[in-house]
PDB file of N, CA and C in Angstrom:
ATOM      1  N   UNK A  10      14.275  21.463 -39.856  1.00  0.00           N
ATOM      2  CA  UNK A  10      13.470  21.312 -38.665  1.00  0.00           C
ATOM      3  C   UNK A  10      12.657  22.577 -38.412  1.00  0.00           C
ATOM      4  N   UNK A  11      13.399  23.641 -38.568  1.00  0.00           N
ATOM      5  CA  UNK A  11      12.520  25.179 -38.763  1.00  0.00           C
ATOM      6  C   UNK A  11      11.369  25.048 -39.059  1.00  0.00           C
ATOM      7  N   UNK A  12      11.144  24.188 -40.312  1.00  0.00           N
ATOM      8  CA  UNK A  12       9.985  24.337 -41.279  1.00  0.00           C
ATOM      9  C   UNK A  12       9.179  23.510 -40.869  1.00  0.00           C
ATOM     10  N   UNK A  13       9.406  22.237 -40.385  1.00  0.00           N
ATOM     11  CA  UNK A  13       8.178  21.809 -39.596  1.00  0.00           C
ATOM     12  C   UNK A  13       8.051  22.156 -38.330  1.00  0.00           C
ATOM     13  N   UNK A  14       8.641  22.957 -37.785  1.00  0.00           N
ATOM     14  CA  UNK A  14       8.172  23.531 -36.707  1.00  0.00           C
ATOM     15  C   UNK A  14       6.593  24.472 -36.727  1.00  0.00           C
ATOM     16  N   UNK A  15       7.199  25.472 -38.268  1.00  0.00           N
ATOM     17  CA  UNK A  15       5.973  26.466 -37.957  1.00  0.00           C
ATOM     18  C   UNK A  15       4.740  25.629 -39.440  1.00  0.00           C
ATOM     19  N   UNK A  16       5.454  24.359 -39.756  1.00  0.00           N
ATOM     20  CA  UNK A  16       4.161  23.661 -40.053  1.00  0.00           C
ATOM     21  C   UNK A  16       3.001  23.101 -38.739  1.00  0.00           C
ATOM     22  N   UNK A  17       3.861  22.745 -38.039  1.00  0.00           N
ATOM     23  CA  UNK A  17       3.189  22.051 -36.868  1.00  0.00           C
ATOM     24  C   UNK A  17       2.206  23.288 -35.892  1.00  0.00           C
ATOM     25  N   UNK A  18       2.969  24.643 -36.439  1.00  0.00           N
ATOM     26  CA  UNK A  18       1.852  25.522 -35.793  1.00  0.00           C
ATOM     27  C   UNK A  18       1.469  26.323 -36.731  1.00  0.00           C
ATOM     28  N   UNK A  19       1.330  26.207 -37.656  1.00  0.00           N
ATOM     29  CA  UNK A  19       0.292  27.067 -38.803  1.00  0.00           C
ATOM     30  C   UNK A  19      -0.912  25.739 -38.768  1.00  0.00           C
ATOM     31  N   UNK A  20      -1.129  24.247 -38.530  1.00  0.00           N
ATOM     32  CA  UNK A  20      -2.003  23.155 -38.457  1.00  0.00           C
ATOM     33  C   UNK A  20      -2.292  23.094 -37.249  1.00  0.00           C
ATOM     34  N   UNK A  21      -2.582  24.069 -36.084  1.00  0.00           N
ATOM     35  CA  UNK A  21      -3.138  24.201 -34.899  1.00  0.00           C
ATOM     36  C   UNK A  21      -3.267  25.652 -34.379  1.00  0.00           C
ATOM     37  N   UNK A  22      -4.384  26.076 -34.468  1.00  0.00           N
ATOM     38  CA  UNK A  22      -5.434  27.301 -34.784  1.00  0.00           C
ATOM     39  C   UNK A  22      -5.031  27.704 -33.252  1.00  0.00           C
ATOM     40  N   UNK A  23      -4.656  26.423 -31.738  1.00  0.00           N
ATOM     41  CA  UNK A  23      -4.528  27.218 -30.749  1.00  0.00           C
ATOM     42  C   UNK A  23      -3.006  27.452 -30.628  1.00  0.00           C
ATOM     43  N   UNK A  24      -2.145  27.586 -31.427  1.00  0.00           N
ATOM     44  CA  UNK A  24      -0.422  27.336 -30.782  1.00  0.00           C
ATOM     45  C   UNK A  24      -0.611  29.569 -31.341  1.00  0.00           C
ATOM     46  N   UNK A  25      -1.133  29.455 -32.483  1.00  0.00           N
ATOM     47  CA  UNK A  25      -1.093  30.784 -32.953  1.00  0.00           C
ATOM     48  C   UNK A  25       0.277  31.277 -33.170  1.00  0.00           C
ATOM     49  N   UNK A  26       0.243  32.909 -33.882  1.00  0.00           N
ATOM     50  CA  UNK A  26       2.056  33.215 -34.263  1.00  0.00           C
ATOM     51  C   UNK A  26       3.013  33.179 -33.298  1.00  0.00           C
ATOM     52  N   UNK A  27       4.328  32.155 -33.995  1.00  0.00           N
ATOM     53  CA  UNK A  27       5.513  31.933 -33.246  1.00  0.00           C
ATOM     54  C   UNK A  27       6.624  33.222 -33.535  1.00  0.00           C
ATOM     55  N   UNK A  28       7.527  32.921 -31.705  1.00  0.00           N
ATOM     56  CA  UNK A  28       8.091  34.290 -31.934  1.00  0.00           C
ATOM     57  C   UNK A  28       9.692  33.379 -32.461  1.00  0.00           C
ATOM     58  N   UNK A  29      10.060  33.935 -33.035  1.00  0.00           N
ATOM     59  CA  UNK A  29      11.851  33.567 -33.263  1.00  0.00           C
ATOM     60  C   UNK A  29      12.551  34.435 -32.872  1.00  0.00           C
ATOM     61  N   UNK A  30      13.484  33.660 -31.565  1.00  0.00           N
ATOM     62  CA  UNK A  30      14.460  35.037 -31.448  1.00  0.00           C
ATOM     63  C   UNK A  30      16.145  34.373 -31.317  1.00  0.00           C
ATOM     64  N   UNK A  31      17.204  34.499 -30.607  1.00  0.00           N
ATOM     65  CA  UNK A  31      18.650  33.517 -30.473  1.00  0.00           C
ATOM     66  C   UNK A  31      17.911  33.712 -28.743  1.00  0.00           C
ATOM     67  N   UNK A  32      18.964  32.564 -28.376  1.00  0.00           N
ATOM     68  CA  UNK A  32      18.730  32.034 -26.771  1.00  0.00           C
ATOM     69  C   UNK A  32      19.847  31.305 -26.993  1.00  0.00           C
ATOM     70  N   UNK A  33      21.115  31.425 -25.989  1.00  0.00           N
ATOM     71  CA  UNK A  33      22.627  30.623 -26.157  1.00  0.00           C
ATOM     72  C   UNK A  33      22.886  30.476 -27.566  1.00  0.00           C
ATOM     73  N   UNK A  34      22.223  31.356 -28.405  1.00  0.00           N
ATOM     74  CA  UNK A  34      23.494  31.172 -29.808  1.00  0.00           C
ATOM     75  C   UNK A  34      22.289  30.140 -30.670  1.00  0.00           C
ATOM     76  N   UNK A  35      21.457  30.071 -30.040  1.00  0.00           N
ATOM     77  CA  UNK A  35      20.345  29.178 -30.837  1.00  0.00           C
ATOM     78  C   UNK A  35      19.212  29.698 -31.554  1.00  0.00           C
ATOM     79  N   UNK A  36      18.360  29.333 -32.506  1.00  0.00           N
ATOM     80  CA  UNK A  36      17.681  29.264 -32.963  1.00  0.00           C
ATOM     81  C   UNK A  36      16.878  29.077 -32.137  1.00  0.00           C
ATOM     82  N   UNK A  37      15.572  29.764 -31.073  1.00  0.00           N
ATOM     83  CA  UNK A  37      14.695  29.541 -30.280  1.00  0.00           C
ATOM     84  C   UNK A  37      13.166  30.103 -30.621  1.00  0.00           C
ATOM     85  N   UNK A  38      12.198  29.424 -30.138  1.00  0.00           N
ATOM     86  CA  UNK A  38      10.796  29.824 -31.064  1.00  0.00           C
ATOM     87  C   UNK A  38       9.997  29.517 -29.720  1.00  0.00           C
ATOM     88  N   UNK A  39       9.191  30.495 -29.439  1.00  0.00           N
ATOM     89  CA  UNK A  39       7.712  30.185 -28.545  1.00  0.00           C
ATOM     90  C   UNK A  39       6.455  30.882 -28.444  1.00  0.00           C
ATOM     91  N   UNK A  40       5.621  30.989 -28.171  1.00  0.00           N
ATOM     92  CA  UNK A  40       4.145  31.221 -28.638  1.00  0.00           C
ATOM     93  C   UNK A  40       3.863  32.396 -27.677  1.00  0.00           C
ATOM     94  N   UNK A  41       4.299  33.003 -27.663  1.00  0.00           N
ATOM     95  CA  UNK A  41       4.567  34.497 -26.450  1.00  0.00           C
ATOM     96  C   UNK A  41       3.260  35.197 -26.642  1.00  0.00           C
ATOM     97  N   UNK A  42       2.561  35.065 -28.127  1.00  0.00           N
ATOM     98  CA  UNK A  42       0.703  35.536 -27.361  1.00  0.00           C
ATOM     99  C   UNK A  42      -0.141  34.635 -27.379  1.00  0.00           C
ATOM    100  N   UNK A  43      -0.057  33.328 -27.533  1.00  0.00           N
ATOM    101  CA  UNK A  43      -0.834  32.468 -27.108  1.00  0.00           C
ATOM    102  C   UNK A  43      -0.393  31.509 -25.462  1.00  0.00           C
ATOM    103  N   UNK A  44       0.410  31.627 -25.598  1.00  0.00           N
ATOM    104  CA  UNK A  44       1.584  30.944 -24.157  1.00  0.00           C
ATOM    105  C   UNK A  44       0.820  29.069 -24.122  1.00  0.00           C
ATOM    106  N   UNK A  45       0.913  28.703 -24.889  1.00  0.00           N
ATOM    107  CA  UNK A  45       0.070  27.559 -25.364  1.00  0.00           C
ATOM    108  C   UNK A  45       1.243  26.371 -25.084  1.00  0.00           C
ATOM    109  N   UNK A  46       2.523  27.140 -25.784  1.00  0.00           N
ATOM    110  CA  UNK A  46       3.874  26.572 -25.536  1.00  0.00           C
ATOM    111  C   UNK A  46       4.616  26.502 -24.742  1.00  0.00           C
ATOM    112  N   UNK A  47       6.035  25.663 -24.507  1.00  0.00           N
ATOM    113  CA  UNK A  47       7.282  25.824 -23.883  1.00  0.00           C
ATOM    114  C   UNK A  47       8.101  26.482 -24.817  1.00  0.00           C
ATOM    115  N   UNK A  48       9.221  27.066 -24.624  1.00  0.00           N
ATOM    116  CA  UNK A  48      10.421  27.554 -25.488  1.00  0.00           C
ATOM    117  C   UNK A  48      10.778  26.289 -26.155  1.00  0.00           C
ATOM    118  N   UNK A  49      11.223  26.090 -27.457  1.00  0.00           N
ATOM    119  CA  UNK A  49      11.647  25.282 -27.637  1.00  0.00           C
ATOM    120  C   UNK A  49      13.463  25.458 -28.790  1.00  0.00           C
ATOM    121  N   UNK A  50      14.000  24.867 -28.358  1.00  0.00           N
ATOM    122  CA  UNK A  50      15.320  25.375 -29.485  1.00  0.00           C
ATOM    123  C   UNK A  50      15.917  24.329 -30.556  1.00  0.00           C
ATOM    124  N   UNK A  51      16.057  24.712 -31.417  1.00  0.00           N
ATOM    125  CA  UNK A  51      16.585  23.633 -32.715  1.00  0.00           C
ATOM    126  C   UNK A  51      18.514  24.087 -32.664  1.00  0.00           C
ATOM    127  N   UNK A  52      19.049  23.017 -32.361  1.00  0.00           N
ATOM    128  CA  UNK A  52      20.918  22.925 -32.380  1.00  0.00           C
ATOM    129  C   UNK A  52      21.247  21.325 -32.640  1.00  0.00           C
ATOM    130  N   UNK A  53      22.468  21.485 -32.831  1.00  0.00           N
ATOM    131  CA  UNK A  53      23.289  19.874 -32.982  1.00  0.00           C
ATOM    132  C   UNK A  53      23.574  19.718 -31.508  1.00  0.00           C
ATOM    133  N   UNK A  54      23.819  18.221 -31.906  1.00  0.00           N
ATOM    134  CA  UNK A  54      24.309  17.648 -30.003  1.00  0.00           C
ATOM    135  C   UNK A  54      25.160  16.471 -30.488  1.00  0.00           C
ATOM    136  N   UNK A  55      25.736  16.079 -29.808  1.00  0.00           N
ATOM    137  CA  UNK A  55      26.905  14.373 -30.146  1.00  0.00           C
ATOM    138  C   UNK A  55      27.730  15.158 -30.848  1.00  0.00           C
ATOM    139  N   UNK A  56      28.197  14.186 -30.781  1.00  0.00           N
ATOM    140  CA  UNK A  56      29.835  14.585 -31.092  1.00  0.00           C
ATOM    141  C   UNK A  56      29.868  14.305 -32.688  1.00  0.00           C
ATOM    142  N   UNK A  57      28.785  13.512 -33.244  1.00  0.00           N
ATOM    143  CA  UNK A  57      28.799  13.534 -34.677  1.00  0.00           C
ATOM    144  C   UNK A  57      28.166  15.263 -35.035  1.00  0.00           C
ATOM    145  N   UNK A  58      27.646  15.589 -34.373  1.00  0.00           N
ATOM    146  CA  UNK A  58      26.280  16.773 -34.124  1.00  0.00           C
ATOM    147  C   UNK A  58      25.499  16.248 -35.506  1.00  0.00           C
ATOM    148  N   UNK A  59      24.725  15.578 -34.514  1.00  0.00           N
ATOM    149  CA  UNK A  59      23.212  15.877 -35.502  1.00  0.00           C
ATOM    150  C   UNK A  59      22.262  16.507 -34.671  1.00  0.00           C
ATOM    151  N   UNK A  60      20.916  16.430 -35.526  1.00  0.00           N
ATOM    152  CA  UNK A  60      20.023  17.674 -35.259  1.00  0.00           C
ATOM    153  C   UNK A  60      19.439  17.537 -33.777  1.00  0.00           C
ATOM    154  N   UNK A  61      18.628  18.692 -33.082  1.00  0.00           N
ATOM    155  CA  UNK A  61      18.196  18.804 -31.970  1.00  0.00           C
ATOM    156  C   UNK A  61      17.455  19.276 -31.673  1.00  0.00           C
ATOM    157  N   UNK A  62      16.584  18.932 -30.877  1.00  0.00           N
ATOM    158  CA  UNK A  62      15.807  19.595 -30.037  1.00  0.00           C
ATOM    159  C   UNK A  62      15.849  19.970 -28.717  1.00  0.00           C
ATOM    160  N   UNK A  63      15.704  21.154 -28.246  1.00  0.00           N
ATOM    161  CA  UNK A  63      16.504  21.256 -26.956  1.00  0.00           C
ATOM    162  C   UNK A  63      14.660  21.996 -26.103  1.00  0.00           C
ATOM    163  N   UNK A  64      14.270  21.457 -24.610  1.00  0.00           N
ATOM    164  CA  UNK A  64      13.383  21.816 -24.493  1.00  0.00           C
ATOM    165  C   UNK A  64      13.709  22.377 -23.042  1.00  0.00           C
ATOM    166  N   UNK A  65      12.730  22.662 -22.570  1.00  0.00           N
ATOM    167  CA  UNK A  65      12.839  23.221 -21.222  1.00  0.00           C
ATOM    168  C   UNK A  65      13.001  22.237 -20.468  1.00  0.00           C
ATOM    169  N   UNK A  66      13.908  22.051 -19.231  1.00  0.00           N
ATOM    170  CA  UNK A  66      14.393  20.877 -18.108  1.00  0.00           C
ATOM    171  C   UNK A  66      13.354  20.600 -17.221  1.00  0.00           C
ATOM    172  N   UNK A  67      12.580  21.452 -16.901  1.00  0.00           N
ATOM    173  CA  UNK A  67      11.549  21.573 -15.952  1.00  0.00           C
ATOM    174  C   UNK A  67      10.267  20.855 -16.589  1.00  0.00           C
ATOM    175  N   UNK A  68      10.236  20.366 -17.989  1.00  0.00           N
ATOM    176  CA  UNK A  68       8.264  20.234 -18.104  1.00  0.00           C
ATOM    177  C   UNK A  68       9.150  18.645 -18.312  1.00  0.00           C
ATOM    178  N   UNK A  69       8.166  18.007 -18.446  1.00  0.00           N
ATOM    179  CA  UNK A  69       7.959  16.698 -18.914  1.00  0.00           C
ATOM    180  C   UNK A  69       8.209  16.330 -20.410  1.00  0.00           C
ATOM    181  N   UNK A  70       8.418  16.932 -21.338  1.00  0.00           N
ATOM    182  CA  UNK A  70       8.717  16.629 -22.287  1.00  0.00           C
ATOM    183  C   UNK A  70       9.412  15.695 -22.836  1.00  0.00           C
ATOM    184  N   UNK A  71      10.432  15.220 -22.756  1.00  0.00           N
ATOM    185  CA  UNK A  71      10.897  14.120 -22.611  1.00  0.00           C
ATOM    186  C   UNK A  71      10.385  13.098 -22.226  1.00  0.00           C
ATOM    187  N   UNK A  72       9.975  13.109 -21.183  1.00  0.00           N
ATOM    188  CA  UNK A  72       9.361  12.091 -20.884  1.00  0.00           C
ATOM    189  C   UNK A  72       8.170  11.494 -22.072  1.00  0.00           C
ATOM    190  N   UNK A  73       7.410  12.791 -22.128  1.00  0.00           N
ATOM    191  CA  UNK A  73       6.528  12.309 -23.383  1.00  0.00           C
ATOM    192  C   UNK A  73       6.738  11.740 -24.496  1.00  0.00           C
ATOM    193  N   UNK A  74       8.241  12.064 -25.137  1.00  0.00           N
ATOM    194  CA  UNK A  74       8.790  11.749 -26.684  1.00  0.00           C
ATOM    195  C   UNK A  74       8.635  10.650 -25.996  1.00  0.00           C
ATOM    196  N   UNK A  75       9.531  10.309 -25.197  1.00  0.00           N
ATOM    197  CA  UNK A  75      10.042   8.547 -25.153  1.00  0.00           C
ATOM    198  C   UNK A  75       8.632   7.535 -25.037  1.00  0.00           C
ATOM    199  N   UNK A  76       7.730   8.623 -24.366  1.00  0.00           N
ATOM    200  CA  UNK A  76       6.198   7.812 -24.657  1.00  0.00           C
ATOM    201  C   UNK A  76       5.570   7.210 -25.751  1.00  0.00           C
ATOM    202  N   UNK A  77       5.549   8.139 -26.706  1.00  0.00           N
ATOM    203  CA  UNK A  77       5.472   7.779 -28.513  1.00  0.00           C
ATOM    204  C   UNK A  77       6.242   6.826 -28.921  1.00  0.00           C
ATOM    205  N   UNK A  78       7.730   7.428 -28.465  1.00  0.00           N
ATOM    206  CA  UNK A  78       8.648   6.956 -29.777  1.00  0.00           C
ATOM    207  C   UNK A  78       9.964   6.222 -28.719  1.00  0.00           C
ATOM    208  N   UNK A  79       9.449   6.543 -27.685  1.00  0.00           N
ATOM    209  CA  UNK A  79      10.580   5.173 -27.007  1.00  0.00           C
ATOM    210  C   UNK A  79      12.127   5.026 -27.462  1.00  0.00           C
ATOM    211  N   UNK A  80      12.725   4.191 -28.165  1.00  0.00           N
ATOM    212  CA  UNK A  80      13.959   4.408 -28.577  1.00  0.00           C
ATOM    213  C   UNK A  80      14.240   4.608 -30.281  1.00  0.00           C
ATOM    214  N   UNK A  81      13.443   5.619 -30.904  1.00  0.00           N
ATOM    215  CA  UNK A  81      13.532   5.925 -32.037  1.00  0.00           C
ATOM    216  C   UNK A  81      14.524   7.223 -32.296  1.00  0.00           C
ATOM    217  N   UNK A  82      14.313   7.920 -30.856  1.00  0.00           N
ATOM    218  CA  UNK A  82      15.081   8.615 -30.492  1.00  0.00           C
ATOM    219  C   UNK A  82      16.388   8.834 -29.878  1.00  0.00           C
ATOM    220  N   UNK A  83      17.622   9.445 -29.847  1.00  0.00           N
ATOM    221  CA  UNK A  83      18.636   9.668 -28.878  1.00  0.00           C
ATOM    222  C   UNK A  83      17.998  10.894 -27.882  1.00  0.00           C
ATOM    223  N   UNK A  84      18.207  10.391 -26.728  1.00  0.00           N
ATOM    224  CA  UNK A  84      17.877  11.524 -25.339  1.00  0.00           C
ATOM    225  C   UNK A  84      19.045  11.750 -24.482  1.00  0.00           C
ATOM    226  N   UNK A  85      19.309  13.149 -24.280  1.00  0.00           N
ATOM    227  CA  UNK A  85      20.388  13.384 -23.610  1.00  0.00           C
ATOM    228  C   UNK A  85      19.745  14.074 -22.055  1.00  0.00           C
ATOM    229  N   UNK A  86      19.707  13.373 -21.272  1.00  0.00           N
ATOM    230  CA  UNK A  86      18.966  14.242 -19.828  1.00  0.00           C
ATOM    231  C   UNK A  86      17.565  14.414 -20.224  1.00  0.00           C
ATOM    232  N   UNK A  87      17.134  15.380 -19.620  1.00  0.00           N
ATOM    233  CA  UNK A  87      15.507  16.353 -19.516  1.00  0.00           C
ATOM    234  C   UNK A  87      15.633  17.315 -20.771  1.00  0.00           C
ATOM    235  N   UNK A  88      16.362  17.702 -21.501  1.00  0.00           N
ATOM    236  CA  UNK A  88      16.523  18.348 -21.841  1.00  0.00           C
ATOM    237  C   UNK A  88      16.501  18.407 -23.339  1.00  0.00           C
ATOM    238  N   UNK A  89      17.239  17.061 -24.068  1.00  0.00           N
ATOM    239  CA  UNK A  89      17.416  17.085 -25.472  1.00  0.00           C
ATOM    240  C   UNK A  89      16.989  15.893 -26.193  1.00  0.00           C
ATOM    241  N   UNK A  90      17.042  16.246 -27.352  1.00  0.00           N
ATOM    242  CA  UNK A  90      15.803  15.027 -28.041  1.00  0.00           C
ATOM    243  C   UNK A  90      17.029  14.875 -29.225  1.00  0.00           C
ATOM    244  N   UNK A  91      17.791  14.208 -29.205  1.00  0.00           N
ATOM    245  CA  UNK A  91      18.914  14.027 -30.501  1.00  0.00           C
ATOM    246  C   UNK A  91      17.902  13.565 -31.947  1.00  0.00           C
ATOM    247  N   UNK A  92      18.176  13.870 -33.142  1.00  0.00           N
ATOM    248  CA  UNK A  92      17.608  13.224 -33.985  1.00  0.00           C
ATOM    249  C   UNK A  92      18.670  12.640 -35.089  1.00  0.00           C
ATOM    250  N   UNK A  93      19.262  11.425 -35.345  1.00  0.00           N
ATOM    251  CA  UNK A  93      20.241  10.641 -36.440  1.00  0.00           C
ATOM    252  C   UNK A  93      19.081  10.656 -37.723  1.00  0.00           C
ATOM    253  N   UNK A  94      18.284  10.623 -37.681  1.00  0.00           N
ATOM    254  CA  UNK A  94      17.840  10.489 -39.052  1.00  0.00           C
ATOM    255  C   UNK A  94      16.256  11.344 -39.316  1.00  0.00           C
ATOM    256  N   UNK A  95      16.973  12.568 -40.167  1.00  0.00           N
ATOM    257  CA  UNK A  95      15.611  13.625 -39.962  1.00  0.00           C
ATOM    258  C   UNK A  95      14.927  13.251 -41.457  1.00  0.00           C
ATOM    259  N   UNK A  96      14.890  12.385 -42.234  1.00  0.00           N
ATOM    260  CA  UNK A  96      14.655  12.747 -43.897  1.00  0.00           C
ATOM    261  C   UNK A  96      13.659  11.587 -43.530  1.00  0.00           C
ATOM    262  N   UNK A  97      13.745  10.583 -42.332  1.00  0.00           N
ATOM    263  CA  UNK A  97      13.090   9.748 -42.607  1.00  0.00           C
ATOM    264  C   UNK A  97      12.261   9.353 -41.480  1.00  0.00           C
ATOM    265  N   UNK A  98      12.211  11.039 -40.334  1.00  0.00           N
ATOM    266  CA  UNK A  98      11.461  10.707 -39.076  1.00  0.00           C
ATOM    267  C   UNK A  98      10.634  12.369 -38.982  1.00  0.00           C
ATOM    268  N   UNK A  99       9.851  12.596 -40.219  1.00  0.00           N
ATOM    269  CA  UNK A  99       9.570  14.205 -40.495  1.00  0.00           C
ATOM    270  C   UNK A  99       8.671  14.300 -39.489  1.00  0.00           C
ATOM    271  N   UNK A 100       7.464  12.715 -39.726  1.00  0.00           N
ATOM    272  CA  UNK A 100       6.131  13.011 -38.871  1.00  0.00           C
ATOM    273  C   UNK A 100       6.445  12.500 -37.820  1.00  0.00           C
ATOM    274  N   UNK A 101       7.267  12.372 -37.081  1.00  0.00           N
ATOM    275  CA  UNK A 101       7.481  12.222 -35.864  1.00  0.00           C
ATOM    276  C   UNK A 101       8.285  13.488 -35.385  1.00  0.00           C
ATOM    277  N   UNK A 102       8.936  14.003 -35.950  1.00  0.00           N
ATOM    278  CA  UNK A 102       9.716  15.475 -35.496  1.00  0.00           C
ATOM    279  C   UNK A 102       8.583  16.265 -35.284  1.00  0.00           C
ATOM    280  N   UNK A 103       7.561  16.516 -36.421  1.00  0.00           N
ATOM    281  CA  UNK A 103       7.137  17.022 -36.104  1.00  0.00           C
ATOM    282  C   UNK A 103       5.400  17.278 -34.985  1.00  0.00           C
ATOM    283  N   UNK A 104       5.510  15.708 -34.552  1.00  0.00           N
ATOM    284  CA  UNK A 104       4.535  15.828 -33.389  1.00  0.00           C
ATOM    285  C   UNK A 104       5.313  16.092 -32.506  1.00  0.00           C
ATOM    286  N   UNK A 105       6.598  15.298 -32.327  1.00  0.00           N
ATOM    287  CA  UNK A 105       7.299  16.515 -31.019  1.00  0.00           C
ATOM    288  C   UNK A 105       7.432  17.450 -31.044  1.00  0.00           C
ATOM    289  N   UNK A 106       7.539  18.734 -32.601  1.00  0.00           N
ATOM    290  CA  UNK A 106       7.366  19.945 -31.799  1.00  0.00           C
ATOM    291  C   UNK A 106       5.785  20.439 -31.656  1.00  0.00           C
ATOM    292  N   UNK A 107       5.233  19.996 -32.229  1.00  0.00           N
ATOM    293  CA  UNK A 107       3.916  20.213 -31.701  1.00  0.00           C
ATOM    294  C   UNK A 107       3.176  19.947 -30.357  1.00  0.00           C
ATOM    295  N   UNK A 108       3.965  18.772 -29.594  1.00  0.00           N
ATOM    296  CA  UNK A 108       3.789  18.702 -28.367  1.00  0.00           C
ATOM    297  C   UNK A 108       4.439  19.668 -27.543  1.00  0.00           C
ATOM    298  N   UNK A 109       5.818  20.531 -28.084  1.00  0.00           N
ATOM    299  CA  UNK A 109       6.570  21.184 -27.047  1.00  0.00           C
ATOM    300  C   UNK A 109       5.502  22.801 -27.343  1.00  0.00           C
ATOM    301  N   UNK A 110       4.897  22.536 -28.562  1.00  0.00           N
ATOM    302  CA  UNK A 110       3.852  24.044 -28.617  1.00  0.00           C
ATOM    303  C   UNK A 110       2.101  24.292 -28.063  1.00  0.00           C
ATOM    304  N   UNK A 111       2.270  22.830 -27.639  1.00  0.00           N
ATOM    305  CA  UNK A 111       0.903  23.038 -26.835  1.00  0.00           C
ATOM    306  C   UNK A 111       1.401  22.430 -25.363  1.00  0.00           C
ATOM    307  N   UNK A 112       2.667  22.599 -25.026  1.00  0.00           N
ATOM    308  CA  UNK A 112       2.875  22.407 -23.704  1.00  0.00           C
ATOM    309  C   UNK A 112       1.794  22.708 -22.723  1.00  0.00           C
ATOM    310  N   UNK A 113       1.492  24.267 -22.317  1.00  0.00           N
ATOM    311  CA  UNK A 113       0.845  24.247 -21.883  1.00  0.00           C
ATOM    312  C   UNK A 113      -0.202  24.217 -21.853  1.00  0.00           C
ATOM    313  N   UNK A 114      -1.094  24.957 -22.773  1.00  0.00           N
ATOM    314  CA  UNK A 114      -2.543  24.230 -23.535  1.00  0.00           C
ATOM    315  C   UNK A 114      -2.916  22.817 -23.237  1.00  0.00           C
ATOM    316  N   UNK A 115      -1.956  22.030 -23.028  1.00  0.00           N
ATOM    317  CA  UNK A 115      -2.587  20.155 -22.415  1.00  0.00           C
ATOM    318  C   UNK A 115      -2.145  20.184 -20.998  1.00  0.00           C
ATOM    319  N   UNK A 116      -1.712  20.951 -20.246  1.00  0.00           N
ATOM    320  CA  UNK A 116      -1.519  20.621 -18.855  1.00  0.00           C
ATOM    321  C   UNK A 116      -2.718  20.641 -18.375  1.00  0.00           C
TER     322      UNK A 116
END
């Protein structure tokens, strides 16, 4: 998921260089000189733990996945975007993180 993350922003000239740093023990990435983005974090969730996306509680994000992709997804609250099957949902992972990197850039 890493890797299409900073595919999804090396293919958009406004998200510009992502920062990587830990946030709760996570893997967290956001656009700190373009501010184009929300924080966004890659972890497991469920009790099987598969992969994740964990976004900020406060934006709409969520709301948006389920706009696209409706129930292609597992959603836990405001917050998390579960993914059961990443080998076979790449271009959809990765317009959601491309939506969580032009967060603010489309408000």
């Amino acid at each position: 998921m890493r890797d299409l993350l900073f595919e999804a922003a090396n293919e958009n000239p406004a998200i510009g260089p992502i920062t990587e740093t830990l946030k709760w023990g996570q893997p967290s990435y956001l656009t700190e000189k373009t501010k184009s983005g929300s924080t966004v974090r890659l972890g497991e969730a469920g009790g099987d733990k598969y992969p994740a996306i964990f976004v900020n509680c406060k934006t709409t994000l969520i709301a948006q996945f389920k706009e696209h992709y409706g129930d292609q997804f597992d959603y836990v609250g405001v917050r998390t975007l579960v993914i059961t099957d990443v080998d076979n949902m790449r271009a959809e992972i990765k317009h959601c993180l491309a939506l969580v990197l032009t967060y603010h850039a489309r408000k």
